[in-house]
Amino acid sequence: MFGRMNRRYDVVVVGGGPAGLAAALGALDSGVSRVLVVEREPEAGGILRQCIHAGFGLHHFREELTGPEYAERFVTQVMDRDIDVAPHSYVTGLAVDSSGHRLVRVLSERGGLATVECRSVVLAMGCRERTRGAVRIPGTRPAGIFTAGLAQKLLNLDGYLPGRRAVILGSGDIGLIMARRLTLEGCKVEGVFELMPYSNGLTRNVVQCLDDYGIPLHLSTTVTRIHGRDRIEAVTVAPVDETGRPDAARAWDVPCDTLLLSIGLIPENELSESLGIALDVVTGGPKVDSTLATSLPGVFACGNVLHVHDLVDFVTEEALRAGRFAGEHARQIRRPRDAIALVPGANVRYCLPHTLSADRPHTVYMRAKTRMSPCILRVGNLLERRLRFVVPAEMIHLTIQPELLERFYEDRLQIDLLPVDGGGVP
Amino acid sequence: MYDVAIIGGGVVGCAIARELSRYHLRTVLLERLAEVGFGTTKTNSGIIHAGQQTTPGTLKGLLEVRGNAMFDQLQRELGFGFRRCGELVVAASAEELASLERMKADGEAKGVPGLEMWDAQRLRREEPNLSLHLVGALFAPSAGVINPYEFAFALAECAVQNGVELRVEQEVESIALRDGGGFRIHATVPSGPGAVQAGLGAVKAGPGEDSVAGVDVEARFIINAAGVHADKVAALVGADDFIIRPRRGEEYLLDRRLEGIVTRLIFPVPTPASKGILIIPTFDGTLMVGPTAHDQDDRFDVPTTTEGSEEVFATVRRLCPSLDARATIAEFAGLRAVSDTGDFIIGPSRVPGFFHVAGIQSPGLTASPAIAVHVVELVGRAGLPLVEHDQFNPHVAPPARFATQSHEVRQALVEADPRFGRLVCRCELVTEAEVHQAVDHGARTLDGVKFRTRAGMGRCQGGFCTTRVMQILSRRLGVPFHEVTKRGAGSWLVIPMAEDREAAMTEAGGMSAGDTTAGAGEEAPCSDA
């Protein structure tokens, strides 16, 4: 029930975005009955609430939805199946009592600072945007510098334009979407500037959000200086060499009153860190086994808090699984311990989960370090797939069936992305 | 007519205002920016120096040691963030060790308490993350870290509570000598009406004060505490006996994850130009590194630079190799007011009644309370009657910080005021009640709330809290959402969407931020194996 929060649950889900909502449903599917979703906003749905453009759900629902529509389908199911959702609520900490129950501390206006007891916890806090400080853009500190997501929230949820003449740094998907959105609202977008020689967003977004509107994408170019005392007045941009160093001789100034930053997302793991959960330095999220359990017993993770996804459909898939395993854990069902470490090899930035077992199918997610076309995906000496191309911006997923691991007796399985003509095929 | 007008609401002007508020006087504090402490003070390194690094025999050296000793009582009265964490001046060679020995002797002669020489072994035991190349250090236990903006806010609030009038967004344009003594100060307002900040509410320009043409303020004495603009202000009455040259310093604030890497202030051996680039374990737990020191002519332009960032990290990594530029969450720069005399300029000018408090560069923050006592004494000697107020209240209520409280205290806070149950800033755990408190205590802008509550200072740098804080400010100040500013005139944040554009919000088709078909091409790698 929306707005209800009892003192005892089987599973508590931290975060009511797409990951949290699916995790709650997954938990219920596993046979538990008491599930709570803790959400800091007044409504569930997470970042999808401000993603008013279409294009969500092509994998999961086989149809094209807007962000709020995609979220609504899950909110409706959550409400129909009597899952409790506590809005305006925030998890401040987690402890374990002497009988092994998890104690979740929840802060809210209505409930004060409450303690909720449960057997399993699912972390689904999502991610946050990288800011100016993280990339150290030199210059002054005027008003008018926003992360793309904050600008999207101001525009789509609050009804305010961030400015009239914008420059966008970084070609992440939110930045591309905002380039189109601002243009439609009458704000002139001077261009999108990307440090890397390729876009960090999906190809489709580059075409549909920039090309279709005549907004230039400047690759291998970055903002080297911010100008303006009270409000931003201009930025200096410059091409960069292969090492990312700007060439000051070829720099030029772009007058603007707004700078949007779309320079990457970081899993939001302050709570995980405060609990002492082991994190992966590459993904920025928890280390998880094949049940998506973290290093803290009874605590699971899924969605963008685990690793940054580009498609919400995969968040949903991952979160349904995490919820099911969390529910099983609450019912004291135990799975065999994983015996195989999954290790990123050539041109693989990361792969998840960190370990596998040989008793059931596993979905593995991974990202390439650099573009490769065509490409061989090799899983140890068990499997090879030919891929037309891989790019860092698009996550790769793979299902490994148990038959494949039946006669695998090693403890380490490496995944490589190899060039086709580079001797990758034995 | 006021008895005293103070020009400049930085930490020095605010300290003087509070000191004057002990007496039966009419005092006005004029500040150019939207709030006090928004200039050099806000960008200060936040160090209360022990005093051994300053040249003996200077006014600086004298007021620094005196000022340092005043901070424990000031902290009890005003509740700003302050901790005596101690400082280490570290040596990388035998020559540097020898200069630390001289520094120790100088410091002891000035009365700096508790100075100790540490050998390499002691240094490693106390600060194990410092470079293995360091051979020893001078330890000064009385040094500390402070949140300089909180200090300025509290000083100003205390002064206002004891009768000082604070006028913000007042830029002094001319100063005329009045017939019969005293001065007439003409101040213009950068944009919009100037506010008289008194008690809880901001009061618009008074009756008869034309907010476009500016306002006139008459005063018997003027104290010029205008920081990097002090020589320009002095020139308005022909008292420009010195030149101020701004010296820019860049600072880099690092992620809270690095908390505890060092526990004391870490200084290199100083050079004549600067105390060097240092590692500052701030009061709030984050590490800060900087500042650089580069002279410039512009008094408004405060950029950070690529060169500055490289200089800072190259230098601090020699002291502590694990400090990485990638841990930066925010960067900023400030201007030191460096005078051509090499020392503080405090006292009467050649124009009777016009007093200088100029050239207050490092250790100006440390010295500020002692400067205030010193200058009030000098103005008293020049004829200002100093009759003590028996109603003077030295205390201001410190803000209730939800984030730093125990579970039990948090529970009590939420029970007493449910607004403590509404989270506004998730990185620094700031609640709605604290934002309201900040407004009660004088915050008028997004930065005013940020520097009073820490909302927006954490790793997401305002991504989450900006709209929440803007909504509260809009309600509390009685202005539309889009009139809330970052830090006053000109720093607007958003434009309201015209109503006729509402229809256009239903966007024509297209794909999405997170969504498209097929991850990696026709031979999709999502097949079962």
mmCIF file of C-alpha atoms in Angstrom, chain A residues 78-399:
data_model
loop_
_atom_site.group_PDB
_atom_site.id
_atom_site.type_symbol
_atom_site.label_atom_id
_atom_site.label_comp_id
_atom_site.label_asym_id
_atom_site.label_seq_id
_atom_site.Cartn_x
_atom_site.Cartn_y
_atom_site.Cartn_z
ATOM 1 C CA VAL A 78 3.397 -2.955 -7.108
ATOM 2 C CA MET A 79 0.139 -1.396 -5.900
ATOM 3 C CA ASP A 80 -1.990 -4.303 -7.185
ATOM 4 C CA ARG A 81 0.143 -6.848 -5.375
ATOM 5 C CA ASP A 82 0.016 -5.079 -2.026
ATOM 6 C CA ILE A 83 3.657 -4.079 -1.747
ATOM 7 C CA ASP A 84 4.184 -1.210 0.705
ATOM 8 C CA VAL A 85 5.802 1.967 -0.607
ATOM 9 C CA ALA A 86 7.064 4.609 1.828
ATOM 10 C CA PRO A 87 7.479 7.910 -0.084
ATOM 11 C CA HIS A 88 9.399 10.977 1.201
ATOM 12 C CA SER A 89 11.514 8.471 3.095
ATOM 13 C CA TYR A 90 15.232 7.953 3.261
ATOM 14 C CA VAL A 91 17.375 5.090 4.525
ATOM 15 C CA THR A 92 20.064 6.502 6.802
ATOM 16 C CA GLY A 93 21.654 3.266 7.930
ATOM 17 C CA LEU A 94 21.489 -0.461 8.398
ATOM 18 C CA ALA A 95 22.435 -2.715 11.289
ATOM 19 C CA VAL A 96 22.179 -6.388 12.197
ATOM 20 C CA ASP A 97 20.612 -7.518 15.479
ATOM 21 C CA SER A 98 21.631 -10.539 17.558
ATOM 22 C CA SER A 99 19.158 -12.867 15.832
ATOM 23 C CA GLY A 100 20.502 -12.005 12.404
ATOM 24 C CA HIS A 101 17.704 -9.651 11.357
ATOM 25 C CA ARG A 102 18.590 -6.548 9.423
ATOM 26 C CA LEU A 103 17.498 -3.294 11.025
ATOM 27 C CA VAL A 104 16.889 -0.549 8.479
ATOM 28 C CA ARG A 105 16.796 3.028 9.748
ATOM 29 C CA VAL A 106 14.257 5.048 7.779
ATOM 30 C CA LEU A 107 13.914 8.828 8.071
ATOM 31 C CA SER A 108 10.640 10.431 7.037
ATOM 32 C CA GLU A 109 8.457 13.355 7.960
ATOM 33 C CA ARG A 110 5.508 11.204 8.964
ATOM 34 C CA GLY A 111 7.312 8.340 10.654
ATOM 35 C CA GLY A 112 10.188 10.271 12.179
ATOM 36 C CA LEU A 113 13.287 8.152 12.483
ATOM 37 C CA ALA A 114 11.920 4.605 12.401
ATOM 38 C CA THR A 115 13.620 1.211 12.578
ATOM 39 C CA VAL A 116 12.286 -1.469 10.243
ATOM 40 C CA GLU A 117 13.213 -5.123 10.765
ATOM 41 C CA CYS A 118 13.704 -7.458 7.806
ATOM 42 C CA ARG A 119 15.586 -10.525 6.585
ATOM 43 C CA SER A 120 16.885 -9.235 3.230
ATOM 44 C CA VAL A 121 17.698 -5.834 1.813
ATOM 45 C CA VAL A 122 17.937 -4.884 -1.871
ATOM 46 C CA LEU A 123 20.059 -1.847 -2.697
ATOM 47 C CA ALA A 124 18.514 0.015 -5.654
ATOM 48 C CA MET A 125 19.656 3.602 -5.112
ATOM 49 C CA GLY A 126 20.568 4.261 -8.739
ATOM 50 C CA CYS A 127 23.318 6.611 -9.786
ATOM 51 C CA ARG A 128 24.184 10.293 -9.817
ATOM 52 C CA GLU A 129 25.736 12.546 -12.439
ATOM 53 C CA ARG A 130 29.391 13.493 -12.574
ATOM 54 C CA THR A 131 29.876 17.205 -11.919
ATOM 55 C CA ARG A 132 32.190 19.977 -12.982
ATOM 56 C CA GLY A 133 34.580 19.289 -10.116
ATOM 57 C CA ALA A 134 35.113 15.715 -11.244
ATOM 58 C CA VAL A 135 36.557 16.860 -14.572
ATOM 59 C CA ARG A 136 38.125 20.061 -13.231
ATOM 60 C CA ILE A 137 36.990 22.541 -15.875
ATOM 61 C CA PRO A 138 39.043 25.710 -15.340
ATOM 62 C CA GLY A 139 37.459 29.151 -15.178
ATOM 63 C CA THR A 140 35.047 31.100 -13.020
ATOM 64 C CA ARG A 141 32.107 29.730 -10.993
ATOM 65 C CA PRO A 142 29.034 31.582 -12.277
ATOM 66 C CA ALA A 143 25.392 30.491 -12.179
ATOM 67 C CA GLY A 144 24.136 28.621 -15.236
ATOM 68 C CA ILE A 145 26.152 25.408 -15.034
ATOM 69 C CA PHE A 146 23.870 22.395 -14.616
ATOM 70 C CA THR A 147 24.202 18.664 -14.930
ATOM 71 C CA ALA A 148 22.008 17.530 -17.816
ATOM 72 C CA GLY A 149 19.740 15.575 -15.463
ATOM 73 C CA LEU A 150 19.151 18.570 -13.193
ATOM 74 C CA ALA A 151 18.264 20.671 -16.249
ATOM 75 C CA GLN A 152 15.913 17.895 -17.371
ATOM 76 C CA LYS A 153 14.225 17.904 -13.955
ATOM 77 C CA LEU A 154 13.872 21.718 -13.971
ATOM 78 C CA LEU A 155 12.363 21.628 -17.431
ATOM 79 C CA ASN A 156 10.173 18.512 -17.342
ATOM 80 C CA LEU A 157 9.032 18.423 -13.718
ATOM 81 C CA ASP A 158 9.179 22.072 -12.637
ATOM 82 C CA GLY A 159 8.544 23.888 -15.933
ATOM 83 C CA TYR A 160 11.605 26.155 -16.079
ATOM 84 C CA LEU A 161 14.189 26.664 -18.814
ATOM 85 C CA PRO A 162 17.810 26.614 -17.633
ATOM 86 C CA GLY A 163 18.661 29.410 -20.125
ATOM 87 C CA ARG A 164 18.323 30.645 -23.700
ATOM 88 C CA ARG A 165 21.648 29.705 -25.268
ATOM 89 C CA ALA A 166 23.277 26.466 -24.219
ATOM 90 C CA VAL A 167 26.480 24.523 -24.724
ATOM 91 C CA ILE A 168 26.496 20.837 -23.808
ATOM 92 C CA LEU A 169 29.693 19.176 -22.641
ATOM 93 C CA GLY A 170 29.724 15.415 -23.019
ATOM 94 C CA SER A 171 27.656 13.237 -25.299
ATOM 95 C CA GLY A 172 26.025 11.037 -22.678
ATOM 96 C CA ASP A 173 22.442 10.063 -23.466
ATOM 97 C CA ILE A 174 20.854 12.591 -21.103
ATOM 98 C CA GLY A 175 22.865 15.383 -22.758
ATOM 99 C CA LEU A 176 21.740 14.284 -26.225
ATOM 100 C CA ILE A 177 18.108 14.060 -25.123
ATOM 101 C CA MET A 178 18.381 17.503 -23.528
ATOM 102 C CA ALA A 179 19.868 19.014 -26.698
ATOM 103 C CA ARG A 180 16.675 18.110 -28.525
ATOM 104 C CA ARG A 181 14.422 19.022 -25.611
ATOM 105 C CA LEU A 182 15.949 22.504 -25.195
ATOM 106 C CA THR A 183 15.765 23.126 -28.943
ATOM 107 C CA LEU A 184 12.063 22.269 -28.932
ATOM 108 C CA GLU A 185 11.556 24.743 -26.084
ATOM 109 C CA GLY A 186 13.207 27.575 -27.974
ATOM 110 C CA CYS A 187 16.638 27.467 -26.334
ATOM 111 C CA LYS A 188 19.475 27.669 -28.859
ATOM 112 C CA VAL A 189 21.879 24.748 -28.457
ATOM 113 C CA GLU A 190 25.258 25.862 -29.815
ATOM 114 C CA GLY A 191 26.718 22.384 -29.924
ATOM 115 C CA VAL A 192 27.639 19.220 -28.072
ATOM 116 C CA PHE A 193 31.337 18.850 -27.259
ATOM 117 C CA GLU A 194 32.805 15.411 -26.579
ATOM 118 C CA LEU A 195 36.331 14.769 -25.318
ATOM 119 C CA MET A 196 36.472 11.277 -26.791
ATOM 120 C CA PRO A 197 36.704 10.533 -30.524
ATOM 121 C CA TYR A 198 33.309 8.784 -30.306
ATOM 122 C CA SER A 199 29.938 9.596 -28.762
ATOM 123 C CA ASN A 200 29.235 8.307 -25.272
ATOM 124 C CA GLY A 201 25.566 8.029 -26.045
ATOM 125 C CA LEU A 202 23.598 5.605 -28.147
ATOM 126 C CA THR A 203 24.016 6.056 -31.901
ATOM 127 C CA ARG A 204 20.279 6.397 -32.301
ATOM 128 C CA ASN A 205 20.233 9.368 -29.911
ATOM 129 C CA VAL A 206 23.003 11.118 -31.869
ATOM 130 C CA VAL A 207 20.926 10.777 -35.037
ATOM 131 C CA GLN A 208 17.521 11.604 -33.605
ATOM 132 C CA CYS A 209 18.495 14.308 -31.109
ATOM 133 C CA LEU A 210 21.372 16.107 -32.862
ATOM 134 C CA ASP A 211 21.452 15.352 -36.581
ATOM 135 C CA ASP A 212 17.708 15.777 -37.045
ATOM 136 C CA TYR A 213 17.889 19.218 -35.433
ATOM 137 C CA GLY A 214 21.114 20.408 -37.010
ATOM 138 C CA ILE A 215 22.969 20.535 -33.697
ATOM 139 C CA PRO A 216 26.704 20.055 -34.269
ATOM 140 C CA LEU A 217 28.571 17.281 -32.404
ATOM 141 C CA HIS A 218 32.241 18.183 -31.968
ATOM 142 C CA LEU A 219 34.210 15.007 -31.199
ATOM 143 C CA SER A 220 37.707 15.105 -29.639
ATOM 144 C CA THR A 221 36.867 18.616 -28.383
ATOM 145 C CA THR A 222 36.356 19.864 -24.851
ATOM 146 C CA VAL A 223 35.531 22.942 -22.783
ATOM 147 C CA THR A 224 38.795 24.424 -21.518
ATOM 148 C CA ARG A 225 37.523 27.536 -19.768
ATOM 149 C CA ILE A 226 34.318 28.939 -18.269
ATOM 150 C CA HIS A 227 33.782 32.709 -18.475
ATOM 151 C CA GLY A 228 31.376 35.043 -16.661
ATOM 152 C CA ARG A 229 31.197 36.605 -13.206
ATOM 153 C CA ASP A 230 27.587 36.181 -12.045
ATOM 154 C CA ARG A 231 26.044 34.144 -14.871
ATOM 155 C CA ILE A 232 28.033 32.161 -17.421
ATOM 156 C CA GLU A 233 28.756 34.286 -20.512
ATOM 157 C CA ALA A 234 30.866 32.021 -22.711
ATOM 158 C CA VAL A 235 33.026 28.928 -22.789
ATOM 159 C CA THR A 236 36.330 28.356 -24.533
ATOM 160 C CA VAL A 237 36.467 25.054 -26.403
ATOM 161 C CA ALA A 238 39.497 23.381 -27.934
ATOM 162 C CA PRO A 239 40.286 20.224 -29.900
ATOM 163 C CA VAL A 240 42.276 17.602 -27.981
ATOM 164 C CA ASP A 241 45.050 15.235 -29.070
ATOM 165 C CA GLU A 242 45.038 11.452 -28.538
ATOM 166 C CA THR A 243 46.090 11.866 -24.899
ATOM 167 C CA GLY A 244 43.202 14.267 -24.247
ATOM 168 C CA ARG A 245 45.375 17.405 -24.055
ATOM 169 C CA PRO A 246 43.670 20.511 -25.487
ATOM 170 C CA ASP A 247 45.367 22.409 -28.301
ATOM 171 C CA ALA A 248 45.142 26.044 -27.148
ATOM 172 C CA ALA A 249 46.218 27.348 -30.563
ATOM 173 C CA ARG A 250 43.027 25.985 -32.139
ATOM 174 C CA ALA A 251 40.669 27.052 -29.328
ATOM 175 C CA TRP A 252 37.613 29.245 -29.898
ATOM 176 C CA ASP A 253 35.000 30.921 -27.712
ATOM 177 C CA VAL A 254 31.304 30.033 -27.765
ATOM 178 C CA PRO A 255 29.000 32.658 -26.202
ATOM 179 C CA CYS A 256 26.274 31.044 -24.070
ATOM 180 C CA ASP A 257 24.264 31.576 -20.891
ATOM 181 C CA THR A 258 24.049 27.902 -19.952
ATOM 182 C CA LEU A 259 26.439 24.958 -19.786
ATOM 183 C CA LEU A 260 25.008 21.468 -19.410
ATOM 184 C CA LEU A 261 27.260 18.641 -18.294
ATOM 185 C CA SER A 262 26.604 15.125 -19.530
ATOM 186 C CA ILE A 263 29.926 13.605 -18.586
ATOM 187 C CA GLY A 264 29.027 10.340 -16.998
ATOM 188 C CA LEU A 265 27.137 8.641 -14.195
ATOM 189 C CA ILE A 266 28.420 7.244 -10.916
ATOM 190 C CA PRO A 267 26.630 4.508 -8.929
ATOM 191 C CA GLU A 268 25.310 6.002 -5.710
ATOM 192 C CA ASN A 269 27.003 3.835 -3.096
ATOM 193 C CA GLU A 270 27.379 6.065 -0.048
ATOM 194 C CA LEU A 271 25.061 3.761 1.923
ATOM 195 C CA SER A 272 26.885 0.653 0.670
ATOM 196 C CA GLU A 273 30.218 2.198 1.645
ATOM 197 C CA SER A 274 28.961 3.115 5.096
ATOM 198 C CA LEU A 275 27.975 -0.536 5.563
ATOM 199 C CA GLY A 276 31.453 -1.716 4.596
ATOM 200 C CA ILE A 277 30.240 -3.508 1.454
ATOM 201 C CA ALA A 278 33.091 -4.404 -0.913
ATOM 202 C CA LEU A 279 32.994 -2.281 -4.074
ATOM 203 C CA ASP A 280 34.429 -2.846 -7.544
ATOM 204 C CA VAL A 281 36.777 0.023 -8.415
ATOM 205 C CA VAL A 282 35.844 -0.188 -12.102
ATOM 206 C CA THR A 283 32.031 -0.255 -11.906
ATOM 207 C CA GLY A 284 31.845 1.835 -8.726
ATOM 208 C CA GLY A 285 29.189 -0.611 -7.511
ATOM 209 C CA PRO A 286 29.219 -3.543 -5.072
ATOM 210 C CA LYS A 287 30.963 -6.806 -5.859
ATOM 211 C CA VAL A 288 28.210 -9.383 -6.301
ATOM 212 C CA ASP A 289 27.941 -13.129 -6.703
ATOM 213 C CA SER A 290 25.623 -14.882 -9.143
ATOM 214 C CA THR A 291 22.646 -14.239 -6.851
ATOM 215 C CA LEU A 292 23.473 -10.490 -6.909
ATOM 216 C CA ALA A 293 24.341 -10.732 -3.216
ATOM 217 C CA THR A 294 26.926 -8.246 -1.968
ATOM 218 C CA SER A 295 29.700 -9.002 0.499
ATOM 219 C CA LEU A 296 27.281 -8.237 3.357
ATOM 220 C CA PRO A 297 25.064 -11.281 4.002
ATOM 221 C CA GLY A 298 21.416 -10.714 3.098
ATOM 222 C CA VAL A 299 22.129 -7.502 1.180
ATOM 223 C CA PHE A 300 21.596 -7.582 -2.599
ATOM 224 C CA ALA A 301 22.169 -4.944 -5.309
ATOM 225 C CA CYS A 302 20.739 -4.239 -8.760
ATOM 226 C CA GLY A 303 20.249 -1.526 -11.335
ATOM 227 C CA ASN A 304 22.445 1.535 -11.656
ATOM 228 C CA VAL A 305 23.729 1.261 -8.095
ATOM 229 C CA LEU A 306 25.460 -1.934 -9.243
ATOM 230 C CA HIS A 307 26.713 -0.662 -12.607
ATOM 231 C CA VAL A 308 25.473 2.044 -14.961
ATOM 232 C CA HIS A 309 23.115 0.600 -17.557
ATOM 233 C CA ASP A 310 22.092 2.227 -20.818
ATOM 234 C CA LEU A 311 18.742 0.448 -21.203
ATOM 235 C CA VAL A 312 16.119 0.389 -18.460
ATOM 236 C CA ASP A 313 14.896 -2.988 -19.786
ATOM 237 C CA PHE A 314 18.114 -4.601 -18.558
ATOM 238 C CA VAL A 315 17.748 -2.828 -15.206
ATOM 239 C CA THR A 316 14.341 -4.451 -14.906
ATOM 240 C CA GLU A 317 15.686 -7.909 -15.806
ATOM 241 C CA GLU A 318 18.558 -7.647 -13.339
ATOM 242 C CA ALA A 319 16.339 -6.260 -10.569
ATOM 243 C CA LEU A 320 13.697 -8.999 -10.953
ATOM 244 C CA ARG A 321 16.493 -11.523 -10.395
ATOM 245 C CA ALA A 322 17.962 -9.654 -7.429
ATOM 246 C CA GLY A 323 14.499 -9.435 -5.872
ATOM 247 C CA ARG A 324 13.906 -13.164 -6.334
ATOM 248 C CA PHE A 325 17.197 -14.087 -4.694
ATOM 249 C CA ALA A 326 16.553 -11.605 -1.866
ATOM 250 C CA GLY A 327 13.142 -13.190 -1.331
ATOM 251 C CA GLU A 328 14.662 -16.685 -1.296
ATOM 252 C CA HIS A 329 17.208 -15.511 1.241
ATOM 253 C CA ALA A 330 14.412 -14.160 3.420
ATOM 254 C CA ARG A 331 12.760 -17.617 3.234
ATOM 255 C CA GLN A 332 16.093 -19.115 4.301
ATOM 256 C CA ILE A 333 16.586 -20.901 0.999
ATOM 257 C CA ARG A 334 20.288 -21.111 0.270
ATOM 258 C CA ARG A 335 22.031 -21.499 -3.084
ATOM 259 C CA PRO A 336 25.335 -23.340 -3.565
ATOM 260 C CA ARG A 337 28.365 -21.104 -3.294
ATOM 261 C CA ASP A 338 29.810 -19.872 -6.556
ATOM 262 C CA ALA A 339 32.976 -21.676 -7.564
ATOM 263 C CA ILE A 340 34.043 -19.762 -10.666
ATOM 264 C CA ALA A 341 35.490 -16.231 -10.760
ATOM 265 C CA LEU A 342 34.407 -14.282 -13.852
ATOM 266 C CA VAL A 343 37.306 -12.079 -14.982
ATOM 267 C CA PRO A 344 37.458 -9.262 -17.577
ATOM 268 C CA GLY A 345 40.121 -9.907 -20.214
ATOM 269 C CA ALA A 346 41.103 -8.178 -23.470
ATOM 270 C CA ASN A 347 39.081 -5.020 -24.250
ATOM 271 C CA VAL A 348 36.569 -5.779 -21.474
ATOM 272 C CA ARG A 349 36.175 -2.916 -19.004
ATOM 273 C CA TYR A 350 34.124 -4.971 -16.604
ATOM 274 C CA CYS A 351 31.814 -7.966 -16.477
ATOM 275 C CA LEU A 352 29.140 -8.876 -13.914
ATOM 276 C CA PRO A 353 28.463 -10.821 -11.762
ATOM 277 C CA HIS A 354 31.897 -11.317 -10.252
ATOM 278 C CA THR A 355 31.387 -15.064 -9.683
ATOM 279 C CA LEU A 356 29.318 -17.881 -11.225
ATOM 280 C CA SER A 357 28.024 -21.285 -10.237
ATOM 281 C CA ALA A 358 27.692 -24.270 -12.584
ATOM 282 C CA ASP A 359 24.150 -25.268 -11.585
ATOM 283 C CA ARG A 360 21.940 -22.803 -13.472
ATOM 284 C CA PRO A 361 21.882 -20.296 -16.365
ATOM 285 C CA HIS A 362 23.543 -16.950 -15.770
ATOM 286 C CA THR A 363 23.028 -13.576 -17.385
ATOM 287 C CA VAL A 364 26.340 -11.789 -17.753
ATOM 288 C CA TYR A 365 26.610 -8.048 -18.464
ATOM 289 C CA MET A 366 29.775 -6.459 -19.780
ATOM 290 C CA ARG A 367 31.168 -3.328 -21.406
ATOM 291 C CA ALA A 368 33.911 -2.923 -23.996
ATOM 292 C CA LYS A 369 36.845 -0.590 -23.378
ATOM 293 C CA THR A 370 37.053 0.630 -26.982
ATOM 294 C CA ARG A 371 35.150 0.292 -30.216
ATOM 295 C CA MET A 372 35.891 -2.869 -32.191
ATOM 296 C CA SER A 373 34.249 -3.879 -35.449
ATOM 297 C CA PRO A 374 33.829 -6.735 -36.154
ATOM 298 C CA CYS A 375 34.680 -8.566 -32.990
ATOM 299 C CA ILE A 376 34.894 -11.988 -31.347
ATOM 300 C CA LEU A 377 33.422 -12.414 -27.867
ATOM 301 C CA ARG A 378 35.288 -15.307 -26.227
ATOM 302 C CA VAL A 379 34.340 -16.883 -22.891
ATOM 303 C CA GLY A 380 37.347 -18.883 -21.706
ATOM 304 C CA ASN A 381 37.719 -21.845 -24.019
ATOM 305 C CA LEU A 382 33.987 -22.565 -23.755
ATOM 306 C CA LEU A 383 32.342 -20.254 -26.211
ATOM 307 C CA GLU A 384 32.921 -17.816 -29.038
ATOM 308 C CA ARG A 385 30.452 -15.403 -30.668
ATOM 309 C CA ARG A 386 31.019 -13.117 -33.593
ATOM 310 C CA LEU A 387 29.668 -9.579 -33.030
ATOM 311 C CA ARG A 388 29.219 -6.987 -35.755
ATOM 312 C CA PHE A 389 30.649 -4.305 -33.456
ATOM 313 C CA VAL A 390 31.108 -3.374 -29.814
ATOM 314 C CA VAL A 391 31.214 0.195 -28.419
ATOM 315 C CA PRO A 392 31.749 1.377 -24.827
ATOM 316 C CA ALA A 393 28.368 3.150 -24.769
ATOM 317 C CA GLU A 394 26.349 -0.017 -25.405
ATOM 318 C CA MET A 395 26.273 -2.778 -22.811
ATOM 319 C CA ILE A 396 26.736 -6.358 -24.000
ATOM 320 C CA HIS A 397 24.726 -9.158 -22.434
ATOM 321 C CA LEU A 398 25.157 -12.872 -22.665
ATOM 322 C CA THR A 399 23.423 -15.897 -21.185
#
